[in-house]
Short mmCIF file of C-alpha atoms and ligand atoms in Angstrom, two decimals:
data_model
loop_
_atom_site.label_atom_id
_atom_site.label_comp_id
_atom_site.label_asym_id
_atom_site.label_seq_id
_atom_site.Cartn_x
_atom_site.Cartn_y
_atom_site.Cartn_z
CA UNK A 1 0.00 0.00 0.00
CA UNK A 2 1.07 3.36 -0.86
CA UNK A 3 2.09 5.67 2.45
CA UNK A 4 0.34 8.53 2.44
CA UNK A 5 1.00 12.19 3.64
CA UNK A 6 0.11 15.58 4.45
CA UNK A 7 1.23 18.25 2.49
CA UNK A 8 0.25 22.51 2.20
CA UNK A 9 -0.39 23.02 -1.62
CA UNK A 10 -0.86 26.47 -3.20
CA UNK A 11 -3.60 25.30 -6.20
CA UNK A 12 -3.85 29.04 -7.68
CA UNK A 13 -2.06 32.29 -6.46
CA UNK A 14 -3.68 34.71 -4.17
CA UNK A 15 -5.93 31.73 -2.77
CA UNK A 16 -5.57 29.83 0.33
CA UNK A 17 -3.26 26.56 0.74
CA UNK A 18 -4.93 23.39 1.10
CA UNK A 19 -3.83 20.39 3.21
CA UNK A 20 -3.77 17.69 0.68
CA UNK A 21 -3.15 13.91 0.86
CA UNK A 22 -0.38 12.62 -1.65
CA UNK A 23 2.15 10.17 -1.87
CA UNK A 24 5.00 10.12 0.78
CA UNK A 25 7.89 10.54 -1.85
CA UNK A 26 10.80 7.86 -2.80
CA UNK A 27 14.18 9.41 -2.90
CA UNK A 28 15.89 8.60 -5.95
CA UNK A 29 19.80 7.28 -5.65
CA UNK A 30 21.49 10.59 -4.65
CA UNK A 31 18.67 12.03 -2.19
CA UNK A 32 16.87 11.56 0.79
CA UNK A 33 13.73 11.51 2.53
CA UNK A 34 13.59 14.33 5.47
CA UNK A 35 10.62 14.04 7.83
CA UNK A 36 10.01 17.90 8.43
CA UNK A 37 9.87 18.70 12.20
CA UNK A 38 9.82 22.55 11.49
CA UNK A 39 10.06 25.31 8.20
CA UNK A 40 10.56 28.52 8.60
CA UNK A 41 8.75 31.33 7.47
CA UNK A 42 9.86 35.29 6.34
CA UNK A 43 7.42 37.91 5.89
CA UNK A 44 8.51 37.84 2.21
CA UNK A 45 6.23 34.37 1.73
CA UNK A 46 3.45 36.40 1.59
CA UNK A 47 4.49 38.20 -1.15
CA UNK A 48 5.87 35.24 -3.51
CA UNK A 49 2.72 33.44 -3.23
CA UNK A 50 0.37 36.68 -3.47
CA UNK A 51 2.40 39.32 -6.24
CA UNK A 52 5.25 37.36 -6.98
CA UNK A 53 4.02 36.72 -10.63
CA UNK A 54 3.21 40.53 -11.16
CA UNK A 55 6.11 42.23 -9.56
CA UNK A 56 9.18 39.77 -11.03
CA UNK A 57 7.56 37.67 -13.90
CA UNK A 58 11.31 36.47 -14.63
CA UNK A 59 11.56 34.90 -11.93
CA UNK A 60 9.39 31.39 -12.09
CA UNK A 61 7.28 29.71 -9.30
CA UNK A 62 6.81 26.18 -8.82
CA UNK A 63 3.75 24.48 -11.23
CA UNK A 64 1.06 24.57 -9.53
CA UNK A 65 0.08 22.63 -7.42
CA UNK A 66 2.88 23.64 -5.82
CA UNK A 67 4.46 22.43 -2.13
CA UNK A 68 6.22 25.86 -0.43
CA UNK A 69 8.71 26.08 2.40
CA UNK A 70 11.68 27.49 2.34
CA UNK A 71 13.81 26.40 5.30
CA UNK A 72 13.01 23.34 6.22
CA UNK A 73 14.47 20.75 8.92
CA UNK A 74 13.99 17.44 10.26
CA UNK A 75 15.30 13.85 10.29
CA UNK A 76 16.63 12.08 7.43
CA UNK A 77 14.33 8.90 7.65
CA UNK A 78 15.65 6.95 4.23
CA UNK A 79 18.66 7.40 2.24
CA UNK A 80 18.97 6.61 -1.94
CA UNK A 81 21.22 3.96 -2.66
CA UNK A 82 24.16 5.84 -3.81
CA UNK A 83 24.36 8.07 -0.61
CA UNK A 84 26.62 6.69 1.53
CA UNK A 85 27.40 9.17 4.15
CA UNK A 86 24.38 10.33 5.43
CA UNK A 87 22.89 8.03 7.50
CA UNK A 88 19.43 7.17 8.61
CA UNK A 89 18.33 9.46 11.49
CA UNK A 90 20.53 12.57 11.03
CA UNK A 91 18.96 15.83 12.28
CA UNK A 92 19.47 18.05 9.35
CA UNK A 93 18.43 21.72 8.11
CA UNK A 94 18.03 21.23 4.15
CA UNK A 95 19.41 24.69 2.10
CA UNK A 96 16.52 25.15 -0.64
CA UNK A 97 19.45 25.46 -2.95
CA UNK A 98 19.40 23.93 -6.05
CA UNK A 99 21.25 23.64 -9.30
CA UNK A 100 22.25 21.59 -12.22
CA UNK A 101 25.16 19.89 -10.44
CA UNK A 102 27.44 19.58 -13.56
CA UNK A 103 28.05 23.08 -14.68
CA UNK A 104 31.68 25.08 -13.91
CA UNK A 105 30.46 27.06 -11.18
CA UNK A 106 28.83 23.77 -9.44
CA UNK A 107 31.97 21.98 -10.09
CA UNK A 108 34.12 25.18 -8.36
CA UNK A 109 31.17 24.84 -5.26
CA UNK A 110 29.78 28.25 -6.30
CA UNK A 111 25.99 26.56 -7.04
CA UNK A 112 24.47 30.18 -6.52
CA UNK A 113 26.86 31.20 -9.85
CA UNK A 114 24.55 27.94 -11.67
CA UNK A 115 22.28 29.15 -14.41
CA UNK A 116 19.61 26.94 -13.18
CA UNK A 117 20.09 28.40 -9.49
CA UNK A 118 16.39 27.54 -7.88
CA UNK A 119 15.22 28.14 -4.69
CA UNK A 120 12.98 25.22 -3.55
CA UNK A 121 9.40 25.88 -2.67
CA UNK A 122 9.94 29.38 -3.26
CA UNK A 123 11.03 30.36 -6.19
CA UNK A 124 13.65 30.20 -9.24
CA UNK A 125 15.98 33.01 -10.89
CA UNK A 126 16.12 30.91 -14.08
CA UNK A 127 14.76 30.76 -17.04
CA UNK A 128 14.50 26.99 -16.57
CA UNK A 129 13.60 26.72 -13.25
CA UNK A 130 10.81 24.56 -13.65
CA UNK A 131 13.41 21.66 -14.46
CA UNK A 132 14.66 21.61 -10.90
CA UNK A 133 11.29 22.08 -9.46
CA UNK A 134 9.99 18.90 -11.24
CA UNK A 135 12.88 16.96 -10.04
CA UNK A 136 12.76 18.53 -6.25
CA UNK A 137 8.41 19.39 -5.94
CA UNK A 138 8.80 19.04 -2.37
CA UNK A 139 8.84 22.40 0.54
CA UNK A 140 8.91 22.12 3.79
CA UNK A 141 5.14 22.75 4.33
CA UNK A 142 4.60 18.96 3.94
CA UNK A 143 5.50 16.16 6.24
CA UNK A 144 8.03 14.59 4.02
CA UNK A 145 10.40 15.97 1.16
CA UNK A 146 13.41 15.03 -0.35
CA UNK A 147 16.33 16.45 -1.29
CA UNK A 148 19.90 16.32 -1.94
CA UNK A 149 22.62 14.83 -0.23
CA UNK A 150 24.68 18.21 -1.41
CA UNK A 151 22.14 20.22 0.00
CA UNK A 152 21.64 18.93 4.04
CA UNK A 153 23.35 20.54 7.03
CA UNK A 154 24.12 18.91 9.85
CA UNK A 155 22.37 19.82 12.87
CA UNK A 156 24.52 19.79 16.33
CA UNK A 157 22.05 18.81 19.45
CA UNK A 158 22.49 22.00 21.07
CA UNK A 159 20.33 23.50 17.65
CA UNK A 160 16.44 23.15 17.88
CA UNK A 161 14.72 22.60 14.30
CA UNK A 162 12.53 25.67 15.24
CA UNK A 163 16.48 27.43 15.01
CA UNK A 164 17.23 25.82 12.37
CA UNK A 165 14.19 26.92 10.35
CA UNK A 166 15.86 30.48 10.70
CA UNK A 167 19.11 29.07 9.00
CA UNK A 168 18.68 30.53 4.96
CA UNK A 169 18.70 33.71 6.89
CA UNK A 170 20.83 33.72 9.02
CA UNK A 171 22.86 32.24 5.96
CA UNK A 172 21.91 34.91 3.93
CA UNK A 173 23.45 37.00 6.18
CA UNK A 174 26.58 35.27 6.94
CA UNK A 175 27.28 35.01 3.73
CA UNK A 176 26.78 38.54 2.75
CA UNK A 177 29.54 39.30 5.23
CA UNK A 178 31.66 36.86 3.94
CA UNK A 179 31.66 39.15 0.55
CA UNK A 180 32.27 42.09 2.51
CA UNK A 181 34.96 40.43 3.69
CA UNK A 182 33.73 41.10 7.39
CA UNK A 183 36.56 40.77 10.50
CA UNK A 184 37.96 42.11 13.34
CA UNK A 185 38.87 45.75 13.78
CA UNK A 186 35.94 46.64 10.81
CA UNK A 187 33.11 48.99 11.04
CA UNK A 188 29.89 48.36 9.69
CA UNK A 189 26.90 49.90 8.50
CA UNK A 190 23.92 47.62 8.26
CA UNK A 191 20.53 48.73 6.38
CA UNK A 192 17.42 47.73 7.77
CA UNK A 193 19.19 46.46 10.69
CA UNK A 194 15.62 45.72 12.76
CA UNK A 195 14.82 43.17 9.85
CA UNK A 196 15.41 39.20 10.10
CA UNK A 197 18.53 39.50 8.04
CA UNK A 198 19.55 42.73 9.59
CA UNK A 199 19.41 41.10 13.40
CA UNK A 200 21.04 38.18 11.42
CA UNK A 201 23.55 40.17 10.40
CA UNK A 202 23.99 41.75 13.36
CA UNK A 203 24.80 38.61 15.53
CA UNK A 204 26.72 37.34 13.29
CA UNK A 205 28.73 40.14 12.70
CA UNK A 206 29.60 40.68 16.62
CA UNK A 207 30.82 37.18 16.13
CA UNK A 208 33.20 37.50 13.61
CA UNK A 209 34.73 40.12 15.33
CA UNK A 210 33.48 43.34 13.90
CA UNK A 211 34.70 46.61 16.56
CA UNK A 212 31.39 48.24 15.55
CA UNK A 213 28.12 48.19 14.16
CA UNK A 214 26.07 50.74 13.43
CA UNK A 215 22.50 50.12 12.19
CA UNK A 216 19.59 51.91 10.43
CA UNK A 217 15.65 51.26 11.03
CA UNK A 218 12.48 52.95 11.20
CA UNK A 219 10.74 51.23 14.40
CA UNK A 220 12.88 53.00 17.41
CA UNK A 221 11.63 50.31 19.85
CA UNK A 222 13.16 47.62 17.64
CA UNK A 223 16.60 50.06 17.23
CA UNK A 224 16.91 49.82 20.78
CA UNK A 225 16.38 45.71 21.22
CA UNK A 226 19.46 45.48 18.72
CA UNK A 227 21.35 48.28 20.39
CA UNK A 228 20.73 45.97 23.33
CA UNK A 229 22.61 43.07 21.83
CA UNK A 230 25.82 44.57 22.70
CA UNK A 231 25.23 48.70 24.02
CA UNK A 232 28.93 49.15 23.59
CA UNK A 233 29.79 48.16 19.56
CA UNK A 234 25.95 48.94 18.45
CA UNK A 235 24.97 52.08 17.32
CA UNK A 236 21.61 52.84 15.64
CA UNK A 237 19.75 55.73 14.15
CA UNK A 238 16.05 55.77 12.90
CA UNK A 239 15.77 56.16 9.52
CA UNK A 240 14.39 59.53 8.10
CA UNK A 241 16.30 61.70 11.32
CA UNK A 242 19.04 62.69 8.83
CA UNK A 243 21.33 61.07 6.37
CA UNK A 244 22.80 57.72 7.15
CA UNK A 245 25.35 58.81 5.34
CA UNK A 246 26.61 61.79 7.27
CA UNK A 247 25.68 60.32 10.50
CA UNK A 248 28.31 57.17 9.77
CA UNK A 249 31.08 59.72 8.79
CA UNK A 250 30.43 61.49 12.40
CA UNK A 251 30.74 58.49 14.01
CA UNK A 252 33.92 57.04 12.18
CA UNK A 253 35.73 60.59 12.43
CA UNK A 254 35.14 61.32 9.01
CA UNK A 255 36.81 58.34 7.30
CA UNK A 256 33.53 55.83 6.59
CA UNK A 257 32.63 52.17 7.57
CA UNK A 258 34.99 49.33 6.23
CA UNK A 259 31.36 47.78 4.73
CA UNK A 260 27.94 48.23 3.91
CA UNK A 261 25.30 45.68 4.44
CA UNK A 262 21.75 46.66 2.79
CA UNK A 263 19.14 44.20 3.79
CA UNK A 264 16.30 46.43 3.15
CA UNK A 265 13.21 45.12 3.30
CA UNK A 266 11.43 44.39 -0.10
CA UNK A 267 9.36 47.52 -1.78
CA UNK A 268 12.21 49.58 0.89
CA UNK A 269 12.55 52.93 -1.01
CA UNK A 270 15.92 52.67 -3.02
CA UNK A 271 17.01 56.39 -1.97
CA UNK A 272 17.56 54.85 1.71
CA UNK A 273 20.48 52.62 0.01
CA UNK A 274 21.50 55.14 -1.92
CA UNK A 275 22.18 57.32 1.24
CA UNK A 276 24.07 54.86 2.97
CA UNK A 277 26.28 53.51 0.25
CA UNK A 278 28.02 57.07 0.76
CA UNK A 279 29.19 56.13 4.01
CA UNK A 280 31.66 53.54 2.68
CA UNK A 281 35.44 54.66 3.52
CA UNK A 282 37.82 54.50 0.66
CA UNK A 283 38.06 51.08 -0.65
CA UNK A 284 35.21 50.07 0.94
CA UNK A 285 32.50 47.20 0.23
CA UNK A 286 28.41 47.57 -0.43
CA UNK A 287 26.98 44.03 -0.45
CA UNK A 288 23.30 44.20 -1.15
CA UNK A 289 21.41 41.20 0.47
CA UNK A 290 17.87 42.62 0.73
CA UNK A 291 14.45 43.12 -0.81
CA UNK A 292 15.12 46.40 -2.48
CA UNK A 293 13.99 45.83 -6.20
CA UNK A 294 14.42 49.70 -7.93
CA UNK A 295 17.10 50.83 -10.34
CA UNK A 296 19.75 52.79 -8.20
CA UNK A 297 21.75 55.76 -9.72
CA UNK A 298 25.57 55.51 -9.16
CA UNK A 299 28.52 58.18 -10.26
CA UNK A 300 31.11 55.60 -11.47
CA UNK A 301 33.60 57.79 -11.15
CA UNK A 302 33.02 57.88 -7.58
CA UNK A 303 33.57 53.71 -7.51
CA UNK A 304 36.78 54.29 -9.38
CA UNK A 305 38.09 57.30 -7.85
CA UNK A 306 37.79 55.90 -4.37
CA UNK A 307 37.71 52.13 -5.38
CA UNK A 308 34.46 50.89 -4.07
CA UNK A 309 32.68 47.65 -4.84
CA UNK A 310 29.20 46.93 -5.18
CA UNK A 311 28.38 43.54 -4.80
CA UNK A 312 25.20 41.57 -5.24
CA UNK A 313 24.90 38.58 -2.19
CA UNK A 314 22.49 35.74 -2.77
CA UNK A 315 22.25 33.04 -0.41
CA UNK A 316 25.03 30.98 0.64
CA UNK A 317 26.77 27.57 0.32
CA UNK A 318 26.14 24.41 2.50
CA UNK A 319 29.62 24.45 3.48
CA UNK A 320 29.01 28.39 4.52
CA UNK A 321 25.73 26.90 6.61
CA UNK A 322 27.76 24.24 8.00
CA UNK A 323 30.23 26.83 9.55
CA UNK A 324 27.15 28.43 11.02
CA UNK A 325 25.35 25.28 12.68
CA UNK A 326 29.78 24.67 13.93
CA UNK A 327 29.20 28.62 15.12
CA UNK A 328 26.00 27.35 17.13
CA UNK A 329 27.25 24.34 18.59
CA UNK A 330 30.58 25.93 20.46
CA UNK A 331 28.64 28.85 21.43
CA UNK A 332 30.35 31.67 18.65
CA UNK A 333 26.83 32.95 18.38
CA UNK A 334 23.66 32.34 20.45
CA UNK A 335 20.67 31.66 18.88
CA UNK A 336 18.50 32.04 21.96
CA UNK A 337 17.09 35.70 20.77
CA UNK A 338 15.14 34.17 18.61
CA UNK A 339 11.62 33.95 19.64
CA UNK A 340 9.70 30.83 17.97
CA UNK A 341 6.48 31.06 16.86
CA UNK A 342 5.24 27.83 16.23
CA UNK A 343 1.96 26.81 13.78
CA UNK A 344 0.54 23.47 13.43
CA UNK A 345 0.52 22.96 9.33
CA UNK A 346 -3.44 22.88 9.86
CA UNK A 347 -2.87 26.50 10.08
CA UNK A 348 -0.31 27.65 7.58
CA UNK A 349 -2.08 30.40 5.26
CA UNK A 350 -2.79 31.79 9.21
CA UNK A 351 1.10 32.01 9.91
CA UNK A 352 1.66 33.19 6.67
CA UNK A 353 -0.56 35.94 5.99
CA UNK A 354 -0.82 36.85 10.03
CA UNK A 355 2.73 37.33 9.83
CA UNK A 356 3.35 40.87 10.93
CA UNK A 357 6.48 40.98 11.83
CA UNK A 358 5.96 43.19 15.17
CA UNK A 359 9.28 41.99 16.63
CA UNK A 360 10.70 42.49 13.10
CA UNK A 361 14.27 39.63 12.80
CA UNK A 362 13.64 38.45 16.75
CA UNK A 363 10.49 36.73 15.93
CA UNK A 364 10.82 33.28 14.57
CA UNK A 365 7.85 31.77 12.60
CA UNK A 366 7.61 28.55 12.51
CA UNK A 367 5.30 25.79 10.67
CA UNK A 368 5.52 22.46 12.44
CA UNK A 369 4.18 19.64 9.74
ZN1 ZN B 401 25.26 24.30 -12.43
#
């Protein structure tokens, strides 16, 4: 007989999942079956399954019926015949990452530099993104998926899955200030720094050593929760009291942060980056990780004159995530200030759409199939 399970499907865009009955997958020879214990949720799920088709038609969904869930985690309950490390019964977070596997950039271990790059149950940056989506149908709003071997982090005991469903984020993040090339001594500026991959960003970045952080937000309760973090390497101003700009000069004596960090939410108004790009010292680094979607205007003579990149950050490698659950496990960072918010998967479109992000990147929502 043919085991059966539960899984969230989105039939149509704009409607309401439904929990529908299907086949408990096999996992073909390099995969494995992942019973999900938790998935995590950003406020930007809303969007993808609402406008996503309107505001970036480039960008392909899943064919519908379609199986969302971004960062999922749970226990690898079977393993495809050629796998033959993983074993049965390893707590794993699985990075929605996919791509073709045989390219040059998978080859090098830079999958997010694959022209099939696809985020699973989410969405896909290429034009053929439907290809990995038929092979990988599976998000974490279901009971079971499976996925690749090359795509499962290892989960240390002292990481909950509700944690772990905050991993592509705090990814994200991390690997954003990986670009920026982000260590001791440095100053940073981080946009949107009240956001889940600004607080990310910001914990991660005390981490790695960073002297001193300084942070832009509108919501001046929030400001002060991440000021609270660490009151003596945290400074924050609320966006729209001044340029960002002029206030990071002040504060770094007129030289500029090492790095910029934008992680602006999506639909953020692209004059707020273009204010605090300016407070990049000489040789400095802008690594944009966020939502902000508009064209920006730049004087190129400025980038060459004082030698300034601009980079684009897009998720991160499982070897990147790995470092992060190592981070977690000898106590680098502390993933206690996250505050889970758990949902039954009875009540996903609830968590979902309800989602509104009061304690901005110190809530944690969580679906628990
Ligand atoms: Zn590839």
């Amino acid at each position: 007989m043919t085991r059966t399970m539960t899984a969230a499907r989105l039939h149509k865009i704009g409607a309401p999942m439904t929990l529908d009955t299907i086949p408990v997958p096999t996992p073909r020879p390099n995969d494995v079956l992942v019973r999900v214990k938790a998935c995590g949720i950003v406020p930007n799920m809303a969007n993808v399954i609402n406008n996503w088709p309107t505001w970036f038609p480039h960008q392909p969904l899943p064919k519908f019926p379609a199986i969302f869930g971004l960062d999922p985690a749970g226990v690898v309950e079977e393993v495809g015949e050629a796998v033959i490390d993983v074993k049965k019964g390893t707590r794993v977070y699985v990075s929605p990452l996919r791509s073709c596997g045989s390219c040059g950039a998978c080859k090098s271990g830079k999958r997010s530099y694959c022209n099939y790059f696809t985020l699973n149950g989410y969405f896909s940056t290429a034009r053929d993104g439907q290809k990995i989506f038929d092979l990988y149908p599976f998000g974490g709003f279901s009971e079971y998926m499976t996925a690749p071997e090359y795509a499962l982090v290892i989960l240390p005991d002292n990481v909950t899955f509700e944690q772990a469903g905050r991993f592509g984020y705090l990814g994200t993040s991390y690997g954003a200030l990986k670009n920026a090339g982000a260590g001791p001594g440095q100053v940073a500026l981080i946009d949107g720094i009240t956001g889940t991959l600004g607080v990310a960003a910001t914990v991660l970045g005390l981490a790695m050593g960073l002297s001193r952080i300084l942070g832009t937000g509108r919501d001046e309760r929030l400001l002060s929760r991440v000021k609270a973090l660490a009151p003596n390497r945290i400074e924050v101003m609320k966006l729209g009291d001044g340029l960002s700009s002029e206030w990071a000069k002040r504060l770094t004596g007129g030289d500029g942060v090492d790095f910029v960090i934008s992680a602006l939410g999506a639909r953020a108004p692209i004059a707020t980056m273009q204010d605090s790009m300016k407070s990049v010292r000489r040789g400095g680094k802008i690594v944009n990780v966020g939502g902000a979607a508009e064209n920006l205007t730049i004087d190129v003579k400025w980038l060459m004159d004082e030698q300034i990149q601009l980079i684009g950050s897009n998720w991160f490698t499982a070897t990147q995530g790995q470092e992060l659950a190592e981070m977690a496990r000898c106590g680098t960072i502390d993933l206690s200030y996250l505050e889970d918010k758990r949902f039954p998967l009875t009540r996903v479109n609830e968590a979902i759409s309800g989602l509104k992000d009061r304690d901005g990147g110190f809530s944690n929502y969580i679906v628990t199939p």
